[in-house]
């Protein structure tokens, strides 16, 4: 029996080359944007009084009243508000990025499907259905976290009764549970992204409906998807290593001019601390931006290849799910 996951390795390379070459700067920059989303004390005064000086005559000494004035600020009150605001900002940022990433999953797949990249157009078409993926990811992440915390709490519960030996034994027993949770969570998340999202897109379904549609294919051809899971894992490791090597080499090259700029800033510190600090800060910022940009550019063909690889396997296992039938036929007729 032929393994589609093996056959698709070379076909995904051909599909990636056909899509990305000849080089189009605008297309690569748009893909880099897509890949970007799919690859804090101080002292305080406990009491504050305002107004004029206390009135009195002779040797009388004014004592503060027992009740604070309306301007009284409870200790830690401002700090608590700041902490709450910071956490709210972080939560908003995290959920915002998660939502954008969910929409970009559809933008990415549709770009490969139509072989034309348009962030604005596809965003307008798919942001509503992407909210379902966004909600699923939040719920699934919460369930996974709850399972991990529950297992950890159960393993450490003997410590509450002073039984350290039992706790160690339970922690050891909990390790396989953590491994199982990690594997299952990783597979569900990866299969949702790589296989369920295309079904949601092509058939306009929600996440659970698309999973029900995909489940008979997954179960009926479990050997094909088991092979995909293993080969995909190896491919991600291999491409991750290659990407890291390229980015590190690029960072070394970029460090030369920006390092010279940083040294110039350090020399300027003896003349002007502000000016030297600004120059050093600019050098560091430009270096970081250069490395991030390089990482995104390198990630474009890598992520395109991995996504084409999954789409080829999906279409081989079920023709109704084939989003790239024309590209598949063109590749295999060559």
mmCIF file of C-alpha atoms in Angstrom, residues 1-309:
data_model
loop_
_atom_site.group_PDB
_atom_site.id
_atom_site.type_symbol
_atom_site.label_atom_id
_atom_site.label_comp_id
_atom_site.label_asym_id
_atom_site.label_seq_id
_atom_site.Cartn_x
_atom_site.Cartn_y
_atom_site.Cartn_z
ATOM 1 C CA UNK A 1 0.000 0.000 0.000
ATOM 2 C CA UNK A 2 1.331 3.384 -1.003
ATOM 3 C CA UNK A 3 1.727 5.929 1.769
ATOM 4 C CA UNK A 4 0.429 9.312 0.698
ATOM 5 C CA UNK A 5 2.610 11.030 3.283
ATOM 6 C CA UNK A 6 5.683 9.639 1.507
ATOM 7 C CA UNK A 7 4.472 10.468 -2.013
ATOM 8 C CA UNK A 8 3.619 14.029 -0.989
ATOM 9 C CA UNK A 9 7.142 14.884 0.207
ATOM 10 C CA UNK A 10 8.476 15.612 -3.287
ATOM 11 C CA UNK A 11 5.143 16.857 -4.624
ATOM 12 C CA UNK A 12 5.014 19.528 -1.896
ATOM 13 C CA UNK A 13 8.449 20.758 -2.991
ATOM 14 C CA UNK A 14 7.230 21.116 -6.582
ATOM 15 C CA UNK A 15 4.054 22.875 -5.433
ATOM 16 C CA UNK A 16 6.064 25.294 -3.292
ATOM 17 C CA UNK A 17 8.440 26.142 -6.140
ATOM 18 C CA UNK A 18 5.547 26.720 -8.532
ATOM 19 C CA UNK A 19 3.836 29.015 -6.040
ATOM 20 C CA UNK A 20 6.833 31.080 -4.896
ATOM 21 C CA UNK A 21 8.872 31.298 -8.083
ATOM 22 C CA UNK A 22 9.495 33.422 -10.023
ATOM 23 C CA UNK A 23 10.158 35.689 -7.063
ATOM 24 C CA UNK A 24 7.507 38.327 -6.362
ATOM 25 C CA UNK A 25 8.526 40.722 -3.601
ATOM 26 C CA UNK A 26 4.988 41.821 -2.783
ATOM 27 C CA UNK A 27 3.746 38.256 -2.521
ATOM 28 C CA UNK A 28 6.635 37.226 -0.279
ATOM 29 C CA UNK A 29 6.064 40.207 2.013
ATOM 30 C CA UNK A 30 2.373 39.396 2.334
ATOM 31 C CA UNK A 31 3.201 35.768 3.049
ATOM 32 C CA UNK A 32 5.760 36.883 5.639
ATOM 33 C CA UNK A 33 2.987 38.837 7.374
ATOM 34 C CA UNK A 34 0.750 35.753 7.342
ATOM 35 C CA UNK A 35 3.533 33.505 8.645
ATOM 36 C CA UNK A 36 4.187 35.974 11.454
ATOM 37 C CA UNK A 37 0.812 35.034 12.920
ATOM 38 C CA UNK A 38 0.618 31.347 11.825
ATOM 39 C CA UNK A 39 4.361 30.398 12.642
ATOM 40 C CA UNK A 40 5.847 45.151 35.512
ATOM 41 C CA UNK A 41 7.207 49.260 41.903
ATOM 42 C CA UNK A 42 7.555 52.367 43.469
ATOM 43 C CA UNK A 43 7.151 53.929 46.875
ATOM 44 C CA UNK A 44 4.007 55.612 48.090
ATOM 45 C CA UNK A 45 2.845 57.717 50.960
ATOM 46 C CA UNK A 46 0.192 55.910 53.040
ATOM 47 C CA UNK A 47 -1.535 59.154 53.972
ATOM 48 C CA UNK A 48 -2.046 62.311 51.986
ATOM 49 C CA UNK A 49 -3.481 65.557 53.367
ATOM 50 C CA UNK A 50 -4.127 68.783 51.532
ATOM 51 C CA UNK A 51 -5.316 72.205 52.548
ATOM 52 C CA UNK A 52 -4.037 74.985 54.782
ATOM 53 C CA UNK A 53 -1.929 74.656 57.922
ATOM 54 C CA UNK A 54 -3.717 73.541 61.099
ATOM 55 C CA UNK A 55 -5.072 76.405 63.183
ATOM 56 C CA UNK A 56 -4.068 76.913 66.825
ATOM 57 C CA UNK A 57 -2.535 79.356 69.244
ATOM 58 C CA UNK A 58 0.261 79.314 71.802
ATOM 59 C CA UNK A 59 1.788 75.888 72.464
ATOM 60 C CA UNK A 60 -1.223 73.931 71.261
ATOM 61 C CA UNK A 61 -0.247 71.043 68.989
ATOM 62 C CA UNK A 62 -2.679 69.919 66.305
ATOM 63 C CA UNK A 63 -3.208 66.197 66.144
ATOM 64 C CA UNK A 64 -4.478 64.415 63.027
ATOM 65 C CA UNK A 65 -8.054 63.326 63.194
ATOM 66 C CA UNK A 66 -8.826 59.605 63.461
ATOM 67 C CA UNK A 67 -10.603 59.494 60.117
ATOM 68 C CA UNK A 68 -8.607 60.193 56.940
ATOM 69 C CA UNK A 69 -9.554 63.011 54.626
ATOM 70 C CA UNK A 70 -11.370 62.321 51.369
ATOM 71 C CA UNK A 71 -7.981 62.349 49.594
ATOM 72 C CA UNK A 72 -6.845 59.300 51.548
ATOM 73 C CA UNK A 73 -5.403 56.571 49.313
ATOM 74 C CA UNK A 74 -5.485 53.031 50.655
ATOM 75 C CA UNK A 75 -2.090 51.408 50.755
ATOM 76 C CA UNK A 76 -1.495 49.483 47.557
ATOM 77 C CA UNK A 77 -4.641 50.805 45.913
ATOM 78 C CA UNK A 78 -2.896 52.497 43.005
ATOM 79 C CA UNK A 79 -0.515 49.587 42.595
ATOM 80 C CA UNK A 80 -3.452 47.161 42.465
ATOM 81 C CA UNK A 81 -5.155 49.222 39.769
ATOM 82 C CA UNK A 82 -1.933 49.329 37.770
ATOM 83 C CA UNK A 83 -1.516 45.551 38.082
ATOM 84 C CA UNK A 84 -5.102 44.941 36.980
ATOM 85 C CA UNK A 85 -4.636 47.302 34.035
ATOM 86 C CA UNK A 86 -1.413 45.552 33.000
ATOM 87 C CA UNK A 87 -3.009 42.113 33.160
ATOM 88 C CA UNK A 88 -6.001 43.374 31.182
ATOM 89 C CA UNK A 89 -3.660 44.810 28.550
ATOM 90 C CA UNK A 90 -1.685 41.564 28.309
ATOM 91 C CA UNK A 91 -4.881 39.493 28.063
ATOM 92 C CA UNK A 92 -6.237 41.783 25.348
ATOM 93 C CA UNK A 93 -2.984 41.515 23.424
ATOM 94 C CA UNK A 94 -2.832 37.723 23.736
ATOM 95 C CA UNK A 95 -6.446 37.174 22.708
ATOM 96 C CA UNK A 96 -6.075 39.718 19.921
ATOM 97 C CA UNK A 97 -3.041 37.907 18.510
ATOM 98 C CA UNK A 98 -4.835 34.579 18.854
ATOM 99 C CA UNK A 99 -7.796 35.909 16.900
ATOM 100 C CA UNK A 100 -5.591 37.358 14.167
ATOM 101 C CA UNK A 101 -3.725 34.055 13.984
ATOM 102 C CA UNK A 102 -7.011 32.188 13.591
ATOM 103 C CA UNK A 103 -8.067 34.400 10.688
ATOM 104 C CA UNK A 104 -4.636 34.110 9.091
ATOM 105 C CA UNK A 105 -4.981 30.322 9.006
ATOM 106 C CA UNK A 106 -7.818 30.755 6.508
ATOM 107 C CA UNK A 107 -5.977 33.507 4.656
ATOM 108 C CA UNK A 108 -2.978 31.199 4.264
ATOM 109 C CA UNK A 109 -4.972 28.204 3.015
ATOM 110 C CA UNK A 110 -7.006 30.323 0.609
ATOM 111 C CA UNK A 111 -3.813 31.898 -0.731
ATOM 112 C CA UNK A 112 -2.433 28.452 -1.540
ATOM 113 C CA UNK A 113 -5.774 27.344 -2.932
ATOM 114 C CA UNK A 114 -6.092 30.280 -5.339
ATOM 115 C CA UNK A 115 -2.317 30.683 -5.784
ATOM 116 C CA UNK A 116 -2.768 34.378 -5.139
ATOM 117 C CA UNK A 117 -2.086 36.153 -1.846
ATOM 118 C CA UNK A 118 -4.518 38.818 -0.659
ATOM 119 C CA UNK A 119 -4.685 39.455 3.069
ATOM 120 C CA UNK A 120 -7.427 42.084 2.968
ATOM 121 C CA UNK A 121 -9.732 40.197 0.605
ATOM 122 C CA UNK A 122 -9.509 36.835 2.328
ATOM 123 C CA UNK A 123 -9.728 38.422 5.756
ATOM 124 C CA UNK A 124 -13.076 39.930 4.757
ATOM 125 C CA UNK A 125 -14.302 36.573 3.478
ATOM 126 C CA UNK A 126 -13.278 34.379 6.395
ATOM 127 C CA UNK A 127 -13.031 36.385 9.625
ATOM 128 C CA UNK A 128 -16.501 35.294 10.713
ATOM 129 C CA UNK A 129 -15.846 31.578 10.363
ATOM 130 C CA UNK A 130 -12.414 32.138 11.913
ATOM 131 C CA UNK A 131 -14.091 33.271 15.136
ATOM 132 C CA UNK A 132 -15.218 29.661 15.575
ATOM 133 C CA UNK A 133 -11.639 28.453 15.296
ATOM 134 C CA UNK A 134 -10.640 31.181 17.745
ATOM 135 C CA UNK A 135 -13.267 30.019 20.249
ATOM 136 C CA UNK A 136 -12.301 26.375 19.788
ATOM 137 C CA UNK A 137 -8.639 27.132 20.453
ATOM 138 C CA UNK A 138 -9.450 29.014 23.635
ATOM 139 C CA UNK A 139 -11.768 26.290 24.910
ATOM 140 C CA UNK A 140 -9.414 23.476 23.955
ATOM 141 C CA UNK A 141 -6.465 25.278 25.542
ATOM 142 C CA UNK A 142 -8.451 25.812 28.740
ATOM 143 C CA UNK A 143 -9.437 22.137 28.900
ATOM 144 C CA UNK A 144 -5.843 21.036 28.331
ATOM 145 C CA UNK A 145 -4.560 23.398 31.001
ATOM 146 C CA UNK A 146 -7.233 22.182 33.426
ATOM 147 C CA UNK A 147 -6.203 18.565 32.847
ATOM 148 C CA UNK A 148 -2.545 19.401 33.439
ATOM 149 C CA UNK A 149 -3.296 21.341 36.626
ATOM 150 C CA UNK A 150 -5.662 18.648 37.913
ATOM 151 C CA UNK A 151 -3.049 15.957 37.338
ATOM 152 C CA UNK A 152 -0.386 18.058 39.028
ATOM 153 C CA UNK A 153 -2.649 18.818 41.991
ATOM 154 C CA UNK A 154 -3.486 15.143 42.403
ATOM 155 C CA UNK A 155 0.186 14.192 42.261
ATOM 156 C CA UNK A 156 1.178 16.776 44.868
ATOM 157 C CA UNK A 157 -1.819 16.284 47.151
ATOM 158 C CA UNK A 158 0.065 13.939 49.566
ATOM 159 C CA UNK A 159 2.318 16.874 50.491
ATOM 160 C CA UNK A 160 -0.652 18.447 52.248
ATOM 161 C CA UNK A 161 -0.617 15.485 54.637
ATOM 162 C CA UNK A 162 3.154 15.427 55.072
ATOM 163 C CA UNK A 163 3.695 12.363 52.889
ATOM 164 C CA UNK A 164 6.639 13.355 50.728
ATOM 165 C CA UNK A 165 7.376 9.797 49.592
ATOM 166 C CA UNK A 166 3.870 9.293 48.254
ATOM 167 C CA UNK A 167 4.070 12.625 46.444
ATOM 168 C CA UNK A 168 7.288 11.605 44.687
ATOM 169 C CA UNK A 169 5.698 8.313 43.624
ATOM 170 C CA UNK A 170 2.606 10.073 42.279
ATOM 171 C CA UNK A 171 4.698 12.639 40.407
ATOM 172 C CA UNK A 172 6.589 9.797 38.722
ATOM 173 C CA UNK A 173 3.286 8.162 37.803
ATOM 174 C CA UNK A 174 1.976 11.500 36.535
ATOM 175 C CA UNK A 175 4.812 11.868 34.016
ATOM 176 C CA UNK A 176 3.241 9.417 31.505
ATOM 177 C CA UNK A 177 -0.076 11.215 31.962
ATOM 178 C CA UNK A 178 1.567 14.526 31.082
ATOM 179 C CA UNK A 179 3.148 12.897 28.023
ATOM 180 C CA UNK A 180 -0.212 11.507 26.861
ATOM 181 C CA UNK A 181 -1.910 14.876 27.379
ATOM 182 C CA UNK A 182 0.879 16.587 25.438
ATOM 183 C CA UNK A 183 0.702 14.148 22.516
ATOM 184 C CA UNK A 184 -3.094 14.168 22.275
ATOM 185 C CA UNK A 185 -3.227 17.948 22.602
ATOM 186 C CA UNK A 186 -0.548 18.376 19.957
ATOM 187 C CA UNK A 187 -2.252 16.017 17.507
ATOM 188 C CA UNK A 188 -5.693 17.581 17.952
ATOM 189 C CA UNK A 189 -4.263 21.070 17.550
ATOM 190 C CA UNK A 190 -2.154 20.157 14.512
ATOM 191 C CA UNK A 191 -4.898 18.169 12.769
ATOM 192 C CA UNK A 192 -7.377 20.979 13.409
ATOM 193 C CA UNK A 193 -5.046 23.474 11.771
ATOM 194 C CA UNK A 194 -3.805 21.324 8.897
ATOM 195 C CA UNK A 195 -6.936 19.310 7.982
ATOM 196 C CA UNK A 196 -10.057 20.673 9.690
ATOM 197 C CA UNK A 197 -9.461 24.303 8.713
ATOM 198 C CA UNK A 198 -9.376 23.424 4.970
ATOM 199 C CA UNK A 199 -12.641 21.497 5.388
ATOM 200 C CA UNK A 200 -14.174 24.464 7.214
ATOM 201 C CA UNK A 201 -13.074 26.666 4.343
ATOM 202 C CA UNK A 202 -14.210 24.527 1.432
ATOM 203 C CA UNK A 203 -17.535 23.454 2.973
ATOM 204 C CA UNK A 204 -18.313 26.524 5.138
ATOM 205 C CA UNK A 205 -18.566 24.495 8.353
ATOM 206 C CA UNK A 206 -17.855 25.185 12.005
ATOM 207 C CA UNK A 207 -14.995 23.467 13.814
ATOM 208 C CA UNK A 208 -16.992 20.624 15.367
ATOM 209 C CA UNK A 209 -18.994 20.050 12.187
ATOM 210 C CA UNK A 210 -15.766 19.920 10.158
ATOM 211 C CA UNK A 211 -14.276 17.476 12.674
ATOM 212 C CA UNK A 212 -17.326 15.216 12.299
ATOM 213 C CA UNK A 213 -16.925 15.427 8.534
ATOM 214 C CA UNK A 214 -13.214 14.605 8.759
ATOM 215 C CA UNK A 215 -13.488 11.860 11.390
ATOM 216 C CA UNK A 216 -14.594 8.983 9.088
ATOM 217 C CA UNK A 217 -11.677 9.734 6.777
ATOM 218 C CA UNK A 218 -9.239 9.912 9.682
ATOM 219 C CA UNK A 219 -10.463 6.627 11.168
ATOM 220 C CA UNK A 220 -10.839 4.867 7.821
ATOM 221 C CA UNK A 221 -7.310 5.778 6.734
ATOM 222 C CA UNK A 222 -5.608 5.994 10.099
ATOM 223 C CA UNK A 223 -2.408 4.436 8.756
ATOM 224 C CA UNK A 224 -2.046 7.275 6.263
ATOM 225 C CA UNK A 225 -2.504 9.894 8.967
ATOM 226 C CA UNK A 226 -0.239 8.061 11.395
ATOM 227 C CA UNK A 227 2.450 8.115 8.701
ATOM 228 C CA UNK A 228 1.747 11.806 8.124
ATOM 229 C CA UNK A 229 2.086 12.569 11.840
ATOM 230 C CA UNK A 230 5.468 10.825 12.068
ATOM 231 C CA UNK A 231 6.893 12.202 8.827
ATOM 232 C CA UNK A 232 5.547 15.700 9.530
ATOM 233 C CA UNK A 233 7.215 15.631 12.942
ATOM 234 C CA UNK A 234 10.549 14.751 11.343
ATOM 235 C CA UNK A 235 10.107 17.374 8.620
ATOM 236 C CA UNK A 236 9.347 20.080 11.165
ATOM 237 C CA UNK A 237 12.468 19.215 13.133
ATOM 238 C CA UNK A 238 14.615 19.168 9.979
ATOM 239 C CA UNK A 239 13.217 22.420 8.593
ATOM 240 C CA UNK A 240 13.451 23.998 12.044
ATOM 241 C CA UNK A 241 17.158 23.167 12.255
ATOM 242 C CA UNK A 242 17.826 24.480 8.750
ATOM 243 C CA UNK A 243 15.884 27.654 9.473
ATOM 244 C CA UNK A 244 17.812 28.207 12.707
ATOM 245 C CA UNK A 245 21.137 27.739 10.919
ATOM 246 C CA UNK A 246 20.239 30.255 8.219
ATOM 247 C CA UNK A 247 18.939 32.786 10.751
ATOM 248 C CA UNK A 248 22.029 32.425 12.972
ATOM 249 C CA UNK A 249 24.361 32.922 9.995
ATOM 250 C CA UNK A 250 22.327 35.930 8.911
ATOM 251 C CA UNK A 251 22.403 37.324 12.450
ATOM 252 C CA UNK A 252 26.202 37.023 12.491
ATOM 253 C CA UNK A 253 26.433 38.951 9.224
ATOM 254 C CA UNK A 254 23.958 41.585 10.450
ATOM 255 C CA UNK A 255 25.839 41.922 13.743
ATOM 256 C CA UNK A 256 28.852 43.411 11.941
ATOM 257 C CA UNK A 257 27.367 46.756 10.775
ATOM 258 C CA UNK A 258 25.055 47.102 13.756
ATOM 259 C CA UNK A 259 27.895 46.146 16.086
ATOM 260 C CA UNK A 260 30.000 48.933 14.589
ATOM 261 C CA UNK A 261 27.104 51.324 15.172
ATOM 262 C CA UNK A 262 26.832 50.105 18.769
ATOM 263 C CA UNK A 263 30.556 50.615 19.358
ATOM 264 C CA UNK A 264 30.226 54.149 17.992
ATOM 265 C CA UNK A 265 27.402 54.733 20.454
ATOM 266 C CA UNK A 266 29.514 53.400 23.321
ATOM 267 C CA UNK A 267 32.320 55.774 22.362
ATOM 268 C CA UNK A 268 29.812 58.618 22.263
ATOM 269 C CA UNK A 269 28.809 57.932 25.868
ATOM 270 C CA UNK A 270 31.906 59.756 27.129
ATOM 271 C CA UNK A 271 30.735 62.884 25.304
ATOM 272 C CA UNK A 272 26.975 62.578 25.687
ATOM 273 C CA UNK A 273 25.280 59.863 27.684
ATOM 274 C CA UNK A 274 21.925 60.624 26.063
ATOM 275 C CA UNK A 275 23.286 60.625 22.525
ATOM 276 C CA UNK A 276 25.330 57.489 23.083
ATOM 277 C CA UNK A 277 22.387 55.697 24.667
ATOM 278 C CA UNK A 278 20.161 56.601 21.723
ATOM 279 C CA UNK A 279 22.717 55.317 19.211
ATOM 280 C CA UNK A 280 23.135 52.044 21.112
ATOM 281 C CA UNK A 281 19.363 51.633 21.407
ATOM 282 C CA UNK A 282 18.887 52.246 17.681
ATOM 283 C CA UNK A 283 21.624 49.725 16.858
ATOM 284 C CA UNK A 284 20.017 47.053 19.031
ATOM 285 C CA UNK A 285 16.538 47.770 17.642
ATOM 286 C CA UNK A 286 17.704 47.614 14.029
ATOM 287 C CA UNK A 287 19.583 44.381 14.694
ATOM 288 C CA UNK A 288 16.521 42.745 16.251
ATOM 289 C CA UNK A 289 14.290 43.911 13.386
ATOM 290 C CA UNK A 290 16.769 42.584 10.832
ATOM 291 C CA UNK A 291 16.913 39.166 12.501
ATOM 292 C CA UNK A 292 13.107 38.954 12.802
ATOM 293 C CA UNK A 293 12.663 39.977 9.156
ATOM 294 C CA UNK A 294 15.216 37.396 8.056
ATOM 295 C CA UNK A 295 13.470 34.715 10.115
ATOM 296 C CA UNK A 296 10.123 35.535 8.488
ATOM 297 C CA UNK A 297 11.554 35.510 4.969
ATOM 298 C CA UNK A 298 13.183 32.138 5.570
ATOM 299 C CA UNK A 299 9.952 30.830 7.134
ATOM 300 C CA UNK A 300 7.874 31.661 4.041
ATOM 301 C CA UNK A 301 9.030 28.726 1.866
ATOM 302 C CA UNK A 302 9.236 26.427 4.895
ATOM 303 C CA UNK A 303 5.686 27.067 6.069
ATOM 304 C CA UNK A 304 4.372 27.054 2.504
ATOM 305 C CA UNK A 305 5.951 23.640 1.962
ATOM 306 C CA UNK A 306 4.555 22.184 5.201
ATOM 307 C CA UNK A 307 1.069 23.469 4.455
ATOM 308 C CA UNK A 308 1.125 22.187 0.877
ATOM 309 C CA UNK A 309 2.327 18.857 2.243
#
